XYZ file of N, CA, C and O in Angstrom:
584
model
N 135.200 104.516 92.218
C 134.428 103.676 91.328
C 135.346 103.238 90.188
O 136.256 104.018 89.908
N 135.257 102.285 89.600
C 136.374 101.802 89.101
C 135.101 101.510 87.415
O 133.894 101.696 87.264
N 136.028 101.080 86.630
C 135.576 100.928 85.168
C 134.151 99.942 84.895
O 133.106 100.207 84.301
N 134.612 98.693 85.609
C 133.600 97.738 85.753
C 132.226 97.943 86.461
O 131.289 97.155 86.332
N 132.186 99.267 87.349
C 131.050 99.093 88.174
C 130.263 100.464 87.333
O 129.066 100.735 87.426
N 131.158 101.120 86.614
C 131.087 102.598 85.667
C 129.875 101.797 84.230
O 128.823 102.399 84.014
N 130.076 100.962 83.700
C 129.501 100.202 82.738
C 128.611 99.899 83.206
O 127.607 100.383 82.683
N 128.374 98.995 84.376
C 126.977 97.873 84.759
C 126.368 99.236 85.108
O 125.275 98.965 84.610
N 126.193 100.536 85.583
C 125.636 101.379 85.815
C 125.091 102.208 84.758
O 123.921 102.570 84.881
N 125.788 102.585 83.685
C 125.424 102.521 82.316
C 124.658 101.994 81.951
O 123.736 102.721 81.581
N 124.424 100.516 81.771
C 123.497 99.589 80.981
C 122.387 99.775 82.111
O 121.288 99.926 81.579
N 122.326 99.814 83.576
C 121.137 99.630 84.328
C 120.557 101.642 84.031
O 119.398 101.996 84.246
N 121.154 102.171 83.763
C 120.487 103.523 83.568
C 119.684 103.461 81.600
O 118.530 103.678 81.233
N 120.400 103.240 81.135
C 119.515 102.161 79.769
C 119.014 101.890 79.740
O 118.227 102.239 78.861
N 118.662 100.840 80.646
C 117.873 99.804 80.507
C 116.812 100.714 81.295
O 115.735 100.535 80.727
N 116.647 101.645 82.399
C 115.221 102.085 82.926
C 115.009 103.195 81.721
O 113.820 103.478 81.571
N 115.422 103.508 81.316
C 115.544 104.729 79.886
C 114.222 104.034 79.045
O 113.032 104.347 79.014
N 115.060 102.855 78.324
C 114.417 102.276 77.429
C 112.825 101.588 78.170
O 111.754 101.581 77.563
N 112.962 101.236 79.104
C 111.608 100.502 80.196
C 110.823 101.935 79.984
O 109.765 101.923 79.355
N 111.349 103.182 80.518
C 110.409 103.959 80.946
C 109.420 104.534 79.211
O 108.256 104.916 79.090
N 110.269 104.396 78.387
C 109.619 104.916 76.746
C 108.557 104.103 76.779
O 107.437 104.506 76.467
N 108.814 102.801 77.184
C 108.160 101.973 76.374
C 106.779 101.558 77.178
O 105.828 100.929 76.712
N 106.928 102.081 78.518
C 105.657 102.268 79.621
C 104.769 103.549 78.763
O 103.646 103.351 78.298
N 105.395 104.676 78.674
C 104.834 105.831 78.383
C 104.332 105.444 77.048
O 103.272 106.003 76.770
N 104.915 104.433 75.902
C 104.235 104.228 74.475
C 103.055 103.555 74.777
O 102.125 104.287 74.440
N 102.596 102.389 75.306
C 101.860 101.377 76.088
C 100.725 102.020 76.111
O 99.653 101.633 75.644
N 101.126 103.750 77.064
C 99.579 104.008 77.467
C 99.378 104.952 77.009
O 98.872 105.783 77.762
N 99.656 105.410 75.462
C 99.430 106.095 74.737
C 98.503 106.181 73.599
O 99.104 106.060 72.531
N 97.285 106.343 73.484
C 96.075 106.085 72.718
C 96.042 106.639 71.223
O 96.048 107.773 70.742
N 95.989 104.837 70.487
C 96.061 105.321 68.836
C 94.958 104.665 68.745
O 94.557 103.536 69.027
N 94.296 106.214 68.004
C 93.101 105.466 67.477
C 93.179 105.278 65.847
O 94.033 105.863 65.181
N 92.203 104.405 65.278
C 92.254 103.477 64.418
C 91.224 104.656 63.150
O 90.102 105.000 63.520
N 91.603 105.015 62.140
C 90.751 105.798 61.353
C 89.472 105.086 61.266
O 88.683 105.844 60.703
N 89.054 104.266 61.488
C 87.655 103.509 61.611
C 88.183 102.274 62.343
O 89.343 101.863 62.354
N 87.105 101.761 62.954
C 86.697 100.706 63.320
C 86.745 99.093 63.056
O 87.226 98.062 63.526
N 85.817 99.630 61.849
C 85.656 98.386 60.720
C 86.545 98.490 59.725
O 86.455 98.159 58.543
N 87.488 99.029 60.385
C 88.490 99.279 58.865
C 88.921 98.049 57.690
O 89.246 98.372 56.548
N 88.882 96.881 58.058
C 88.414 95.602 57.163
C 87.468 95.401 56.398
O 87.530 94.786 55.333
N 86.319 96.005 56.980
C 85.061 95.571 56.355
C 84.971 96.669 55.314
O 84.612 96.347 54.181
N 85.217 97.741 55.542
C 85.100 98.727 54.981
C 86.232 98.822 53.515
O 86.015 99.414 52.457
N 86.999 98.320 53.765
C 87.716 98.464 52.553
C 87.432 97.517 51.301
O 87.825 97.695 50.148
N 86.559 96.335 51.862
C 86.141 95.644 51.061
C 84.970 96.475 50.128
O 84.899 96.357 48.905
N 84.342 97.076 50.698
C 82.979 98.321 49.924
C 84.292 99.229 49.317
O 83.713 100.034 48.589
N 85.724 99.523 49.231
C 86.085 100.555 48.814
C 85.497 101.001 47.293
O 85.123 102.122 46.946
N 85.520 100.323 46.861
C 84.980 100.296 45.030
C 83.713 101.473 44.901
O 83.712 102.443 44.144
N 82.471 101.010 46.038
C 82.010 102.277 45.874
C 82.288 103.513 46.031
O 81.833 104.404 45.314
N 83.528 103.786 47.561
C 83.628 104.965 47.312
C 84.354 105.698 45.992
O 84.252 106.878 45.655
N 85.079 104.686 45.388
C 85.734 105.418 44.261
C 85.137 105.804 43.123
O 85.439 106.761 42.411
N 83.775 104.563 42.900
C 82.035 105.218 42.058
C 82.005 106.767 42.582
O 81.918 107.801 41.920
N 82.077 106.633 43.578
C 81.478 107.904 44.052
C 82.256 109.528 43.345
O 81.900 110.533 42.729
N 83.373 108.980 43.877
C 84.523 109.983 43.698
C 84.613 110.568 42.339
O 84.913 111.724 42.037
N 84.202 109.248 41.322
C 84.391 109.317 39.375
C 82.961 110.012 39.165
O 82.723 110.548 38.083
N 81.840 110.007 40.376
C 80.383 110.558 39.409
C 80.736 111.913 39.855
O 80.746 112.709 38.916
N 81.033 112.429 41.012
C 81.280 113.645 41.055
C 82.448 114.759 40.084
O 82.603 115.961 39.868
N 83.053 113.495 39.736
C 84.547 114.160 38.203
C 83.580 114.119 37.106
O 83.060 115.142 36.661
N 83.379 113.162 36.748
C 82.379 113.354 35.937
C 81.582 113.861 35.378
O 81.690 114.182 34.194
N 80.208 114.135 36.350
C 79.064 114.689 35.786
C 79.160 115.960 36.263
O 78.262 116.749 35.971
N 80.353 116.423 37.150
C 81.038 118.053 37.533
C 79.614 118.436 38.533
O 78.878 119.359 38.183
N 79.288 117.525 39.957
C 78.526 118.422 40.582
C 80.199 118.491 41.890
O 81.326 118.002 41.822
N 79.556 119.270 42.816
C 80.126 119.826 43.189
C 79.316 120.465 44.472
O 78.120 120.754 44.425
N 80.385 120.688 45.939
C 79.426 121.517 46.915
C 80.726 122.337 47.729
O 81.729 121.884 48.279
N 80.229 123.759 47.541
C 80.969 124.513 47.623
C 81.353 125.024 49.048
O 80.673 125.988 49.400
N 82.092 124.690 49.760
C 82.103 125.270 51.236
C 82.904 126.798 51.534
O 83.811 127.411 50.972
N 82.510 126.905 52.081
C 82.828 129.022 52.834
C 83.168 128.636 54.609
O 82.399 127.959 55.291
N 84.257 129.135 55.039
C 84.309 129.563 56.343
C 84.468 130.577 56.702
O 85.591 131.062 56.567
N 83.451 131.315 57.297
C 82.755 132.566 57.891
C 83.349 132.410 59.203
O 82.710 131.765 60.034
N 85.139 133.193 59.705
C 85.577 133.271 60.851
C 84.963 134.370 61.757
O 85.284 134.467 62.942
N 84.246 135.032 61.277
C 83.854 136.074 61.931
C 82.648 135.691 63.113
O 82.580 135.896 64.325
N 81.836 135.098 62.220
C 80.553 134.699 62.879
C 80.318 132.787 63.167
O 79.355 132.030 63.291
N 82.198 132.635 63.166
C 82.236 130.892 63.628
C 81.170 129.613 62.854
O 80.618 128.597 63.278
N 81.239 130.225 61.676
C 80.375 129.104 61.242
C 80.870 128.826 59.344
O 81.270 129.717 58.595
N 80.697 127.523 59.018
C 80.519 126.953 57.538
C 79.565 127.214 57.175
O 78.496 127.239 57.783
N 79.852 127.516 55.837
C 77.876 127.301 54.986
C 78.543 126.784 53.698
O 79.591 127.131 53.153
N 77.529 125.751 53.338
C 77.830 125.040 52.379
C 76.745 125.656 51.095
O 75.694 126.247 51.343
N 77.213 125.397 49.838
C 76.186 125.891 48.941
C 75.601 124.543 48.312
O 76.462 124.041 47.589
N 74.410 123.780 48.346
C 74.123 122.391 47.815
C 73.910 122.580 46.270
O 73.521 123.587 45.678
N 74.282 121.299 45.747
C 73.669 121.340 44.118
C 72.127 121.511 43.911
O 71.148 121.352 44.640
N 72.250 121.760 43.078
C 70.491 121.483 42.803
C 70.078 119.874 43.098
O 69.198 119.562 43.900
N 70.895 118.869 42.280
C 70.103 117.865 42.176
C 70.511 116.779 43.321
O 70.394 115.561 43.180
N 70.913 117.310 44.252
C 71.093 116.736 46.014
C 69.579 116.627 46.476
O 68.683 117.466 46.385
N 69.556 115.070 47.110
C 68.523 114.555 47.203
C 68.205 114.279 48.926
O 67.221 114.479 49.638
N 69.588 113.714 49.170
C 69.911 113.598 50.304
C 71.010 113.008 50.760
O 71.252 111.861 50.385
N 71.742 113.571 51.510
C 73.185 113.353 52.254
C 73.617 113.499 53.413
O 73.001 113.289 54.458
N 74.731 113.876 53.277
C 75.614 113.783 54.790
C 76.479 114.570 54.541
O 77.073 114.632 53.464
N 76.751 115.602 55.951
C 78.240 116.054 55.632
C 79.073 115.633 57.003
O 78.493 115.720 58.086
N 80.274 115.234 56.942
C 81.123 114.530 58.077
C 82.002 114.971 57.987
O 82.782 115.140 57.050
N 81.974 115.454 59.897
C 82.906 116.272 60.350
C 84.095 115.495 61.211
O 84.184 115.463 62.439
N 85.007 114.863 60.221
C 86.492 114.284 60.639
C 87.399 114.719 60.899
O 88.026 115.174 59.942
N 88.142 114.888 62.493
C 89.099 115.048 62.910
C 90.274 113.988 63.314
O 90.271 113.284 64.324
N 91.138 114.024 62.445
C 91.938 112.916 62.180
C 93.001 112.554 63.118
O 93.603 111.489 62.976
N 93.427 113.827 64.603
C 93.413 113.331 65.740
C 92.765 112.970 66.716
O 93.458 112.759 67.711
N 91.661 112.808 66.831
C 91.049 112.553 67.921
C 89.285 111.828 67.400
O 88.329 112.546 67.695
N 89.070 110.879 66.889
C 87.302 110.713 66.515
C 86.067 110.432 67.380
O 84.977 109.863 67.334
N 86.823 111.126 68.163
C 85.004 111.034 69.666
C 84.760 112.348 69.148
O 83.647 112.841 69.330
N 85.705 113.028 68.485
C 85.108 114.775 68.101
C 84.329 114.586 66.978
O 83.689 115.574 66.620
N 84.184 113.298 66.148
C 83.667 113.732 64.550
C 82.333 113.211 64.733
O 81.900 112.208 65.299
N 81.681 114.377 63.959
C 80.280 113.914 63.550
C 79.672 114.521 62.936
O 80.084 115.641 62.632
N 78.045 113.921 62.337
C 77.589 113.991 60.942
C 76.434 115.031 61.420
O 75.831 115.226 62.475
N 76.423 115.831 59.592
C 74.953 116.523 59.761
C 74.612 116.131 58.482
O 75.279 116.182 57.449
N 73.203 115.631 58.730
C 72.349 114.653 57.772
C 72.056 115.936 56.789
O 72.249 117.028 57.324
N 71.666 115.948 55.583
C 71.198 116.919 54.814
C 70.375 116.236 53.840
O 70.695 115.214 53.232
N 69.096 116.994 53.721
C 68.057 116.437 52.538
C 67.462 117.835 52.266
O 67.577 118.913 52.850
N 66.473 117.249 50.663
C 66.081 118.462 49.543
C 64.774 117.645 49.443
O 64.506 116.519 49.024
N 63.734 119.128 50.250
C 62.767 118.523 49.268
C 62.218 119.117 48.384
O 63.228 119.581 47.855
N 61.080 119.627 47.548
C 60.890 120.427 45.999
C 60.202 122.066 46.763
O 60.008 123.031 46.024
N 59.955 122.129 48.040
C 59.535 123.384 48.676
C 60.801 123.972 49.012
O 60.645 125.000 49.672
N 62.380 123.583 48.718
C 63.020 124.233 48.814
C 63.549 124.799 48.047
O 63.332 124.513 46.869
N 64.453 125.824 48.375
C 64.601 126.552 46.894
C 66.341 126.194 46.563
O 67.157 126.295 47.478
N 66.789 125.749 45.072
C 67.640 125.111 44.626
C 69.042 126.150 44.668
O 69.176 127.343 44.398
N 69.963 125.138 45.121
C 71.334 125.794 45.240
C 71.028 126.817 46.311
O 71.027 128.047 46.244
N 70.655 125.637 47.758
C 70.683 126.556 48.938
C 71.665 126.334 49.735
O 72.511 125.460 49.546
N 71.635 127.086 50.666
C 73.012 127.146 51.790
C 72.405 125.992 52.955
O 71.254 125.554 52.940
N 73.267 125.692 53.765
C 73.547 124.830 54.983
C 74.439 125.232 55.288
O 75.437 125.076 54.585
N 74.500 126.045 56.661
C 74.793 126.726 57.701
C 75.516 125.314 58.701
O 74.872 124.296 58.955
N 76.944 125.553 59.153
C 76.920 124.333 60.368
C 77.744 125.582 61.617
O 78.795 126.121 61.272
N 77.310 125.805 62.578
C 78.604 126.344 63.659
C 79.524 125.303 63.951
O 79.493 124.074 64.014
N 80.637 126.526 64.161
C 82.205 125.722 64.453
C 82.486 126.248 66.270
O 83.555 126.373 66.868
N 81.157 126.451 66.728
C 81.864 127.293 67.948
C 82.344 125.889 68.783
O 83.546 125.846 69.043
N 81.718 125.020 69.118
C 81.831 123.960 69.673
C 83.187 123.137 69.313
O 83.867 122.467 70.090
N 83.418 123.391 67.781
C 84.729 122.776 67.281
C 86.412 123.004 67.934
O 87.050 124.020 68.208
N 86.687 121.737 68.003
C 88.190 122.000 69.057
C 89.280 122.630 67.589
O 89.417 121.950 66.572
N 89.913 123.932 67.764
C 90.828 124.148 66.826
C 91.938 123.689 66.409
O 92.841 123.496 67.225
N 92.127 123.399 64.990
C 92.906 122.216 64.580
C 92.478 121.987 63.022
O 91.902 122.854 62.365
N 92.763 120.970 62.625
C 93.092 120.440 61.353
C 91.570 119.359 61.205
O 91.517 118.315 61.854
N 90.363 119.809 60.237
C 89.501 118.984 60.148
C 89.388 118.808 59.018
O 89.720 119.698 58.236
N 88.741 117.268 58.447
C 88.815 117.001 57.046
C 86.882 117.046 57.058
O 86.250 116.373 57.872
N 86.256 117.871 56.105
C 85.212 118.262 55.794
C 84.292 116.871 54.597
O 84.236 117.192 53.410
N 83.787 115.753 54.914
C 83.493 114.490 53.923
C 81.934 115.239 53.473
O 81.186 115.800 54.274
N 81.729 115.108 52.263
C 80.459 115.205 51.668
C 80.280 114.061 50.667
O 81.034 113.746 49.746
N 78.933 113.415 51.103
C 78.128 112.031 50.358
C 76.924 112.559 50.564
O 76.393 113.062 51.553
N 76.515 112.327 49.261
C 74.904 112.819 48.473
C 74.720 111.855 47.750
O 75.481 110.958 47.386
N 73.555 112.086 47.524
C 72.868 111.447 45.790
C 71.802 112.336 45.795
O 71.234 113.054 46.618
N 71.681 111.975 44.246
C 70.775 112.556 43.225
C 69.485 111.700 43.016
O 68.681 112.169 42.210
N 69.145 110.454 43.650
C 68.452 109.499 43.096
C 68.852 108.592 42.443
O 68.430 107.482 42.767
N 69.838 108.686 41.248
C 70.428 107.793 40.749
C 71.630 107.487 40.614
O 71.857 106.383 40.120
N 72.944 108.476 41.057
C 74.108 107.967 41.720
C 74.325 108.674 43.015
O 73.531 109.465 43.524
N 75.527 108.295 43.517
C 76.297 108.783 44.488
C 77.475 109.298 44.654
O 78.441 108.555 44.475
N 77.654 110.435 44.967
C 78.933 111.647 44.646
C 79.476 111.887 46.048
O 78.798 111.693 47.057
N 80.641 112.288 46.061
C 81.752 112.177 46.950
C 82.846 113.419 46.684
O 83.372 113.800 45.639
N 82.960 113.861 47.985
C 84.204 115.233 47.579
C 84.320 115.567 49.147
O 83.488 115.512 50.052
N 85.590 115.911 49.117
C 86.116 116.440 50.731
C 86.979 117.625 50.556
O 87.820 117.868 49.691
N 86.500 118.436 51.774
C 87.558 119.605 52.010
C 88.508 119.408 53.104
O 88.757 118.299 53.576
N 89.045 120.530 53.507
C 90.125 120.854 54.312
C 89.776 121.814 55.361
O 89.777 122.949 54.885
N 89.444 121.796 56.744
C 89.215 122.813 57.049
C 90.204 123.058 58.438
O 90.554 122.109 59.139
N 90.573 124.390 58.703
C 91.481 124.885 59.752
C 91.124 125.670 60.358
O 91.008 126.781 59.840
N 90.763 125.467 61.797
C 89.812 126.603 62.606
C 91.259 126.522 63.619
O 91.344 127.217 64.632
């Protein structure tokens, strides 16, 4: 084999190198942190209302992970009216989803909400909490690692 045929063999082993990455990038699934991620950033303003009433007026919702018995419990404010807590996994979002939460006056204030994690794939989840009080809307996220 001589020099000239040593090179064109080179570049054709390259060239399927670089073909084969770029097959395997192709069918490699990125998903998009939302959807509407356009539309949504246009509303950003509220979430940052949100973010300043919870600095603010110092409410707050306290989360616990109970590894023993596979489950969160959250402690609610008193003046939580009704919300959401959202369960975001920032590789994969066919895994995330919401548990609705509401207060009504037969309950008793600064109670727990219980969620199981048995079902949860282990990994890196970001914990979203949105409430109101009736008259604003508060915002705060955890970190959670099962």
């Amino acid at each position: 084999m001589n020099w000239g045929k040593a090179i064109v063999l080179t570049f054709v082993l390259f060239a399927g190198f670089i073909g084969t990455l770029v097959y395997q990038m192709s069918r490699q699934q990125v998903d998009l942190v939302r959807e509407d991620y356009y539309q949504d950033e246009i509303a950003y303003q509220k979430h940052i209302d949100r973010v300043e009433n919870t600095t603010r007026f110092n409410q707050s919702i306290a989360m616990t992970y109970l590894a023993d018995s596979q489950q969160v419990a959250f402690v609610l404010p008193a003046s939580l009216r009704q919300g959401s807590i959202t369960f975001y996994r920032p590789g994969d979002r066919k895994q995330d989803f919401r548990v609705p939460v509401s207060n009504s006056s037969a309950l008793p204030k600064n109670r727990r909400e219980v969620v199981s994690t048995r079902q949860l794939a282990r990994g890196h989840w970001r914990v979203q909490f949105t409430w109101t009080d009736g008259q604003r809307e508060y915002y705060t996220e955890d970190e959670l690692f099962l």
